[in-house]
Amino acid sequence: MRKEIRIKNQVGELDHVARFIEEICDELGLDMELKMNLNLVMEEMVSNVIFYAYPEGADASIELIAESDGKELTFVLSDQGREFDPTLKEDFDMDTNPAERDLGGMGIFIVKNIMNNVTYQRLKGKNLLTMKKNINGN
């Protein structure tokens, strides 16, 4: 299975991403918990691109590719925005008092904990974030 979606860097496009994830999960027969977790992951990562990758008001597109061999589900999120490697972000410290925490980072922490493997590359002016989830047990 291979599917892809191209969206604009606008918040309203997150609905398209949610439908895309739902279709994939239904096609693969994934359970509701995994569907919700994958939707959370993609919403977090696509939102980060929408809000932070481009200068305000810039029109750009974001591409999300999903591939599965039945054992693993792989997503590749790509954009041509500012270079940013979320895998280098220090893990969120759950033991720190919320009032003393730095803003941001929780979404990336969630993604790293839900997905089995998260890697980043910058190729030919594009950010490529690859996120893999084992789906064998479903």
XYZ file of C-alpha atoms in Angstrom:
138
model
C 0.000 0.000 0.000
C 1.242 3.480 -0.895
C -0.738 6.699 -0.621
C 0.170 10.351 -0.661
C -1.421 13.689 0.004
C -0.260 17.199 -0.811
C -1.691 20.058 1.202
C -1.169 23.803 1.564
C 0.565 25.177 4.653
C -2.735 26.269 6.197
C -4.364 25.112 9.438
C -7.612 24.250 7.638
C -5.740 21.533 5.746
C -5.353 19.459 8.932
C -8.846 18.046 8.259
C -7.506 16.538 5.019
C -4.621 14.972 6.927
C -7.012 13.446 9.488
C -9.132 11.909 6.693
C -5.977 10.635 4.992
C -4.847 8.900 8.214
C -8.325 7.454 8.780
C -8.433 5.986 5.251
C -5.026 4.369 5.703
C -5.921 2.909 9.092
C -9.225 1.555 7.770
C -7.524 0.010 4.749
C -4.924 -1.668 6.978
C -7.507 -2.728 9.588
C -5.784 -0.868 12.423
C -7.552 -0.478 15.767
C -9.063 2.757 17.066
C -6.281 3.420 19.593
C -3.573 3.223 16.938
C -5.681 5.314 14.560
C -6.013 8.033 17.219
C -2.285 7.901 18.022
C -1.276 8.145 14.362
C -3.675 11.034 13.859
C -2.129 12.819 16.867
C 1.387 12.267 15.507
C 0.551 13.621 12.060
C -1.411 16.563 13.438
C 1.563 17.517 15.631
C 4.158 17.234 12.889
C 2.100 18.845 10.103
C 1.114 21.671 12.485
C 4.782 22.301 13.229
C 5.455 22.676 9.513
C 2.446 24.961 9.044
C 3.347 27.228 11.975
C 7.137 27.259 11.906
C 8.652 26.156 8.584
C 7.725 29.160 6.457
C 7.637 32.933 6.880
C 4.189 34.188 7.824
C 1.948 34.540 4.790
C 4.107 32.371 2.524
C 2.248 29.969 0.245
C 3.801 26.528 0.227
C 2.888 22.880 0.028
C 3.481 19.959 2.356
C 3.581 16.361 1.209
C 2.781 13.299 3.294
C 3.492 9.831 1.908
C 2.339 6.638 3.626
C 3.633 3.183 2.758
C 3.016 -0.179 4.371
C 4.183 -3.726 3.799
C 1.635 -5.078 6.296
C 4.212 -5.242 9.095
C 5.295 -1.624 9.289
C 3.634 1.660 8.398
C 5.992 4.405 7.237
C 5.142 8.079 6.852
C 7.425 10.587 5.137
C 6.548 14.225 5.735
C 8.296 16.664 3.412
C 8.398 20.420 3.031
C 10.722 23.060 1.630
C 10.640 25.271 4.687
C 13.350 26.238 7.131
C 15.717 23.428 7.984
C 14.717 21.846 11.291
C 15.556 18.439 12.714
C 12.986 17.588 15.412
C 14.929 14.455 16.349
C 17.631 16.679 17.863
C 15.143 18.331 20.202
C 15.938 17.344 23.770
C 13.341 15.002 25.231
C 10.607 16.673 27.214
C 11.173 16.333 30.975
C 7.917 15.158 32.524
C 9.359 15.606 36.037
C 9.903 19.342 35.665
C 7.282 21.636 37.150
C 5.043 22.807 34.246
C 5.582 26.445 35.269
C 9.349 25.982 34.848
C 9.317 24.136 31.494
C 10.386 25.712 28.237
C 7.563 26.206 25.773
C 7.340 23.656 22.999
C 8.755 20.209 22.608
C 5.787 18.231 23.919
C 4.558 17.333 20.433
C 7.922 15.967 19.365
C 8.152 14.020 22.630
C 4.733 12.475 21.911
C 5.772 11.549 18.365
C 8.992 9.887 19.531
C 7.021 7.869 22.093
C 4.243 6.733 19.740
C 6.360 5.890 16.711
C 8.966 3.123 16.715
C 11.481 5.076 14.656
C 11.763 8.769 13.742
C 14.537 10.060 11.471
C 15.251 13.336 9.699
C 17.153 14.261 6.535
C 17.650 17.469 4.595
C 17.880 16.613 0.886
C 17.882 19.004 -2.058
C 16.348 21.831 -0.026
C 13.663 19.633 1.549
C 13.008 18.554 5.114
C 12.195 14.839 5.157
C 10.843 13.444 8.408
C 10.400 9.673 8.317
C 8.227 8.091 10.995
C 7.775 4.326 11.269
C 5.286 2.304 13.288
C 5.181 -1.475 13.675
C 1.623 -2.623 12.911
C 2.181 -6.361 13.015
C 0.326 -6.834 16.300
C -2.864 -5.283 14.953
